[in-house]
Amino acid sequence: MKYKILPIAGDASFRTFYRLILNKTNKIIVLAKKEKYKNLIAYSAINQFLRNNKILTPKLYAHDYSKGIIVIEDFGDLSFYKILLKKKNKLPIYKKIIDLLLKIQKIKPKSKIKNINNESHILEKYSNKHLFRESNLFFDWYLPLFLSKKRALNIKRKSNKILSKLYNRLNFPNSYFVHRDYHVQNLMKVGKKIGVIDSQDALIGNPAYDLVSLVDDVRIKTSIKLKNQIYNYYLKKTSKIYKTNSKKFLEDFKILSVQRSLKIIGVFSRLFIRDKKK
């Protein structure tokens, strides 16, 4: 039996990925040395929950959680990030991605979903605790690159007073399935369909969050015009609740955009400092 195992690009998690080529079919081996529950058990449970609701996510083929390994379906290497880089007219592709997001947002999220061991995985609700935990990454990891600890802490205290007021102003309840990393590098072209990966951090949260992830994606440069077109397409196609309260929805979008930007700068700073990933 001939087979090959080839390393493939990783992400910001504690996982490593390999492509298993066996009998002309490919599968992905995922290894997790740390955070095994989130990266293997939660990931598999959320993928299956989405698959049960007609969303294309990687199928689980085999697992040995004690050794920190799962084998999943291979969606290939063609992400929508790669596709969009070569497209001048990006809007039609973004419309398809928004259509998929709207389909995901029609799923009734459950606080408990079954994992592979037939136990319950808890889908938590976004709360101020989660929002602060994420935005604090900016103050805890990015600012110390340039400022003294005392100065960074002082800025954090003052900023968190402002952020607290903003987070308390969020208008819409945490009642939607939120992928939490819904951007074009986590969306794969699988035939004529869109495959969704990296869903292990999913929570129940605000409907604007995944839209923010897509529109204000730091990984790909898009014009203000295109951002507005994507946003307006979402608003046109979404629930009447958000259309009739478009000002409130826009406020949520802007608050979460600030929050997510702080989080991402902090995450990449932590990767640079702690994990030695430049």
GROMACS .gro file of N, CA and C in nm, residues 17-97:
model
  243
   17PHE      N    1  -0.088   2.022   1.074
   17PHE     CA    2  -0.170   1.956   0.972
   17PHE      C    3  -0.081   1.881   0.873
   18TYR      N    4  -0.130   1.764   0.832
   18TYR     CA    5  -0.060   1.685   0.731
   18TYR      C    6  -0.161   1.631   0.631
   19ARG      N    7  -0.117   1.622   0.507
   19ARG     CA    8  -0.203   1.562   0.404
   19ARG      C    9  -0.161   1.417   0.385
   20LEU      N   10  -0.256   1.328   0.405
   20LEU     CA   11  -0.234   1.185   0.385
   20LEU      C   12  -0.285   1.149   0.246
   21ILE      N   13  -0.193   1.106   0.160
   21ILE     CA   14  -0.229   1.063   0.024
   21ILE      C   15  -0.223   0.912   0.021
   22LEU      N   16  -0.338   0.850   0.007
   22LEU     CA   17  -0.348   0.704   0.016
   22LEU      C   18  -0.444   0.654  -0.092
   23ASN      N   19  -0.396   0.565  -0.177
   23ASN     CA   20  -0.481   0.510  -0.285
   23ASN      C   21  -0.549   0.620  -0.366
   24LYS      N   22  -0.471   0.722  -0.399
   24LYS     CA   23  -0.518   0.835  -0.481
   24LYS      C   24  -0.628   0.916  -0.416
   25THR      N   25  -0.649   0.898  -0.287
   25THR     CA   26  -0.745   0.983  -0.214
   25THR      C   27  -0.671   1.056  -0.102
   26ASN      N   28  -0.715   1.176  -0.075
   26ASN     CA   29  -0.649   1.258   0.025
   26ASN      C   30  -0.734   1.274   0.151
   27LYS      N   31  -0.667   1.276   0.263
   27LYS     CA   32  -0.731   1.308   0.390
   27LYS      C   33  -0.637   1.400   0.467
   28ILE      N   34  -0.690   1.468   0.567
   28ILE     CA   35  -0.609   1.558   0.648
   28ILE      C   36  -0.591   1.497   0.788
   29ILE      N   37  -0.466   1.488   0.831
   29ILE     CA   38  -0.436   1.446   0.969
   29ILE      C   39  -0.416   1.574   1.051
   30VAL      N   40  -0.489   1.584   1.161
   30VAL     CA   41  -0.476   1.700   1.250
   30VAL      C   42  -0.418   1.652   1.383
   31LEU      N   43  -0.307   1.713   1.424
   31LEU     CA   44  -0.244   1.681   1.551
   31LEU      C   45  -0.255   1.801   1.643
   32ALA      N   46  -0.291   1.778   1.768
   32ALA     CA   47  -0.299   1.886   1.867
   32ALA      C   48  -0.222   1.845   1.991
   33LYS      N   49  -0.115   1.918   2.019
   33LYS     CA   50  -0.035   1.890   2.139
   33LYS      C   51  -0.095   1.957   2.261
   34LYS      N   52  -0.158   2.073   2.237
   34LYS     CA   53  -0.223   2.148   2.345
   34LYS      C   54  -0.368   2.174   2.307
   35GLU      N   55  -0.447   2.211   2.406
   35GLU     CA   56  -0.589   2.246   2.384
   35GLU      C   57  -0.658   2.138   2.300
   36LYS      N   58  -0.637   2.012   2.338
   36LYS     CA   59  -0.692   1.900   2.261
   36LYS      C   60  -0.844   1.906   2.254
   37TYR      N   61  -0.906   1.944   2.366
   37TYR     CA   62  -1.053   1.945   2.366
   37TYR      C   63  -1.106   2.040   2.260
   38LYS      N   64  -1.058   2.164   2.263
   38LYS     CA   65  -1.108   2.264   2.168
   38LYS      C   66  -1.073   2.227   2.024
   39ASN      N   67  -0.948   2.188   2.002
   39ASN     CA   68  -0.900   2.168   1.867
   39ASN      C   69  -0.940   2.036   1.804
   40LEU      N   70  -0.984   1.940   1.886
   40LEU     CA   71  -1.023   1.810   1.831
   40LEU      C   72  -1.169   1.776   1.862
   41ILE      N   73  -1.204   1.772   1.989
   41ILE     CA   74  -1.339   1.730   2.027
   41ILE      C   75  -1.443   1.836   1.993
   42ALA      N   76  -1.419   1.961   2.036
   42ALA     CA   77  -1.513   2.069   2.005
   42ALA      C   78  -1.522   2.089   1.854
   43TYR      N   79  -1.408   2.087   1.788
   43TYR     CA   80  -1.403   2.106   1.642
   43TYR      C   81  -1.487   2.000   1.571
   44SER      N   82  -1.470   1.876   1.609
   44SER     CA   83  -1.545   1.766   1.546
   44SER      C   84  -1.695   1.779   1.575
   45ALA      N   85  -1.729   1.816   1.698
   45ALA     CA   86  -1.870   1.828   1.736
   45ALA      C   87  -1.939   1.940   1.658
   46ILE      N   88  -1.872   2.055   1.648
   46ILE     CA   89  -1.931   2.169   1.576
   46ILE      C   90  -1.941   2.140   1.427
   47ASN      N   91  -1.838   2.076   1.372
   47ASN     CA   92  -1.845   2.037   1.231
   47ASN      C   93  -1.965   1.947   1.204
   48GLN      N   94  -1.987   1.850   1.292
   48GLN     CA   95  -2.098   1.757   1.273
   48GLN      C   96  -2.232   1.828   1.288
   49PHE      N   97  -2.239   1.920   1.383
   49PHE     CA   98  -2.362   1.999   1.403
   49PHE      C   99  -2.394   2.078   1.275
   50LEU      N  100  -2.293   2.140   1.216
   50LEU     CA  101  -2.314   2.216   1.093
   50LEU      C  102  -2.350   2.124   0.976
   51ARG      N  103  -2.284   2.008   0.968
   51ARG     CA  104  -2.316   1.911   0.863
   51ARG      C  105  -2.460   1.864   0.874
   52ASN      N  106  -2.505   1.844   0.998
   52ASN     CA  107  -2.645   1.803   1.021
   52ASN      C  108  -2.743   1.909   0.972
   53ASN      N  109  -2.694   2.033   0.961
   53ASN     CA  110  -2.777   2.145   0.916
   53ASN      C  111  -2.741   2.189   0.773
   54LYS      N  112  -2.687   2.093   0.696
   54LYS     CA  113  -2.661   2.112   0.553
   54LYS      C  114  -2.554   2.218   0.523
   55ILE      N  115  -2.459   2.236   0.614
   55ILE     CA  116  -2.344   2.323   0.590
   55ILE      C  117  -2.223   2.232   0.569
   56LEU      N  118  -2.147   2.257   0.462
   56LEU     CA  119  -2.035   2.170   0.429
   56LEU      C  120  -1.914   2.199   0.519
   57THR      N  121  -1.883   2.103   0.603
   57THR     CA  122  -1.764   2.109   0.690
   57THR      C  123  -1.691   1.975   0.676
   58PRO      N  124  -1.564   1.968   0.719
   58PRO     CA  125  -1.488   1.843   0.701
   58PRO      C  126  -1.549   1.726   0.779
   59LYS      N  127  -1.567   1.615   0.709
   59LYS     CA  128  -1.617   1.493   0.771
   59LYS      C  129  -1.508   1.430   0.855
   60LEU      N  130  -1.545   1.375   0.970
   60LEU     CA  131  -1.451   1.305   1.057
   60LEU      C  132  -1.442   1.158   1.015
   61TYR      N  133  -1.320   1.109   0.987
   61TYR     CA  134  -1.301   0.971   0.945
   61TYR      C  135  -1.250   0.882   1.059
   62ALA      N  136  -1.159   0.935   1.139
   62ALA     CA  137  -1.100   0.854   1.246
   62ALA      C  138  -1.048   0.947   1.354
   63HIS      N  139  -1.031   0.892   1.475
   63HIS     CA  140  -0.981   0.976   1.585
   63HIS      C  141  -0.915   0.890   1.691
   64ASP      N  142  -0.819   0.951   1.757
   64ASP     CA  143  -0.761   0.896   1.879
   64ASP      C  144  -0.729   1.016   1.967
   65TYR      N  145  -0.829   1.057   2.043
   65TYR     CA  146  -0.816   1.181   2.120
   65TYR      C  147  -0.708   1.173   2.227
   66SER      N  148  -0.685   1.050   2.280
   66SER     CA  149  -0.582   1.035   2.383
   66SER      C  150  -0.444   1.069   2.328
   67LYS      N  151  -0.426   1.045   2.198
   67LYS     CA  152  -0.297   1.076   2.134
   67LYS      C  153  -0.301   1.210   2.060
   68GLY      N  154  -0.416   1.279   2.069
   68GLY     CA  155  -0.428   1.412   2.008
   68GLY      C  156  -0.430   1.410   1.857
   69ILE      N  157  -0.509   1.319   1.799
   69ILE     CA  158  -0.510   1.306   1.653
   69ILE      C  159  -0.651   1.281   1.600
   70ILE      N  160  -0.684   1.347   1.491
   70ILE     CA  161  -0.805   1.315   1.416
   70ILE      C  162  -0.770   1.312   1.267
   71VAL      N  163  -0.849   1.238   1.191
   71VAL     CA  164  -0.835   1.234   1.046
   71VAL      C  165  -0.966   1.284   0.986
   72ILE      N  166  -0.956   1.388   0.903
   72ILE     CA  167  -1.077   1.451   0.849
   72ILE      C  168  -1.070   1.465   0.698
   73GLU      N  169  -1.182   1.502   0.641
   73GLU     CA  170  -1.194   1.522   0.498
   73GLU      C  171  -1.100   1.634   0.451
   74ASP      N  172  -1.046   1.616   0.332
   74ASP     CA  173  -0.955   1.714   0.273
   74ASP      C  174  -1.032   1.800   0.173
   75PHE      N  175  -1.040   1.931   0.201
   75PHE     CA  176  -1.107   2.024   0.110
   75PHE      C  177  -1.011   2.086   0.008
   76GLY      N  178  -0.887   2.039   0.005
   76GLY     CA  179  -0.790   2.094  -0.090
   76GLY      C  180  -0.728   2.223  -0.039
   77ASP      N  181  -0.664   2.296  -0.129
   77ASP     CA  182  -0.588   2.416  -0.093
   77ASP      C  183  -0.647   2.544  -0.149
   78LEU      N  184  -0.758   2.534  -0.221
   78LEU     CA  185  -0.811   2.653  -0.288
   78LEU      C  186  -0.911   2.727  -0.197
   79SER      N  187  -0.858   2.822  -0.122
   79SER     CA  188  -0.944   2.905  -0.037
   79SER      C  189  -1.000   3.021  -0.119
   80PHE      N  190  -1.106   3.080  -0.068
   80PHE     CA  191  -1.163   3.196  -0.138
   80PHE      C  192  -1.073   3.318  -0.126
   81TYR      N  193  -0.981   3.316  -0.034
   81TYR     CA  194  -0.878   3.420  -0.027
   81TYR      C  195  -0.794   3.417  -0.155
   82LYS      N  196  -0.750   3.298  -0.194
   82LYS     CA  197  -0.669   3.283  -0.316
   82LYS      C  198  -0.749   3.322  -0.440
   83ILE      N  199  -0.875   3.285  -0.442
   83ILE     CA  200  -0.961   3.317  -0.556
   83ILE      C  201  -0.981   3.468  -0.567
   84LEU      N  202  -1.010   3.533  -0.456
   84LEU     CA  203  -1.038   3.676  -0.456
   84LEU      C  204  -0.916   3.761  -0.492
   85LEU      N  205  -0.797   3.713  -0.458
   85LEU     CA  206  -0.675   3.787  -0.492
   85LEU      C  207  -0.661   3.807  -0.643
   86LYS      N  208  -0.715   3.713  -0.719
   86LYS     CA  209  -0.702   3.718  -0.865
   86LYS      C  210  -0.821   3.781  -0.935
   87LYS      N  211  -0.925   3.814  -0.858
   87LYS     CA  212  -1.048   3.869  -0.917
   87LYS      C  213  -1.053   4.021  -0.906
   88LYS      N  214  -1.083   4.085  -1.018
   88LYS     CA  215  -1.103   4.230  -1.014
   88LYS      C  216  -1.240   4.262  -0.957
   89ASN      N  217  -1.341   4.192  -1.009
   89ASN     CA  218  -1.478   4.211  -0.959
   89ASN      C  219  -1.506   4.108  -0.850
   90LYS      N  220  -1.489   4.149  -0.727
   90LYS     CA  221  -1.498   4.057  -0.614
   90LYS      C  222  -1.641   4.041  -0.559
   91LEU      N  223  -1.728   4.136  -0.591
   91LEU     CA  224  -1.861   4.138  -0.529
   91LEU      C  225  -1.943   4.011  -0.551
   92PRO      N  226  -1.948   3.953  -0.675
   92PRO     CA  227  -2.029   3.831  -0.693
   92PRO      C  228  -1.986   3.717  -0.600
   93ILE      N  229  -1.856   3.704  -0.576
   93ILE     CA  230  -1.808   3.598  -0.486
   93ILE      C  231  -1.849   3.629  -0.343
   94TYR      N  232  -1.834   3.754  -0.301
   94TYR     CA  233  -1.875   3.792  -0.166
   94TYR      C  234  -2.026   3.772  -0.144
   95LYS      N  235  -2.103   3.790  -0.249
   95LYS     CA  236  -2.248   3.768  -0.237
   95LYS      C  237  -2.277   3.621  -0.205
   96LYS      N  238  -2.205   3.530  -0.271
   96LYS     CA  239  -2.223   3.387  -0.243
   96LYS      C  240  -2.182   3.353  -0.099
   97ILE      N  241  -2.076   3.419  -0.053
   97ILE     CA  242  -2.028   3.396   0.084
   97ILE      C  243  -2.129   3.450   0.186
   0.00000   0.00000   0.00000
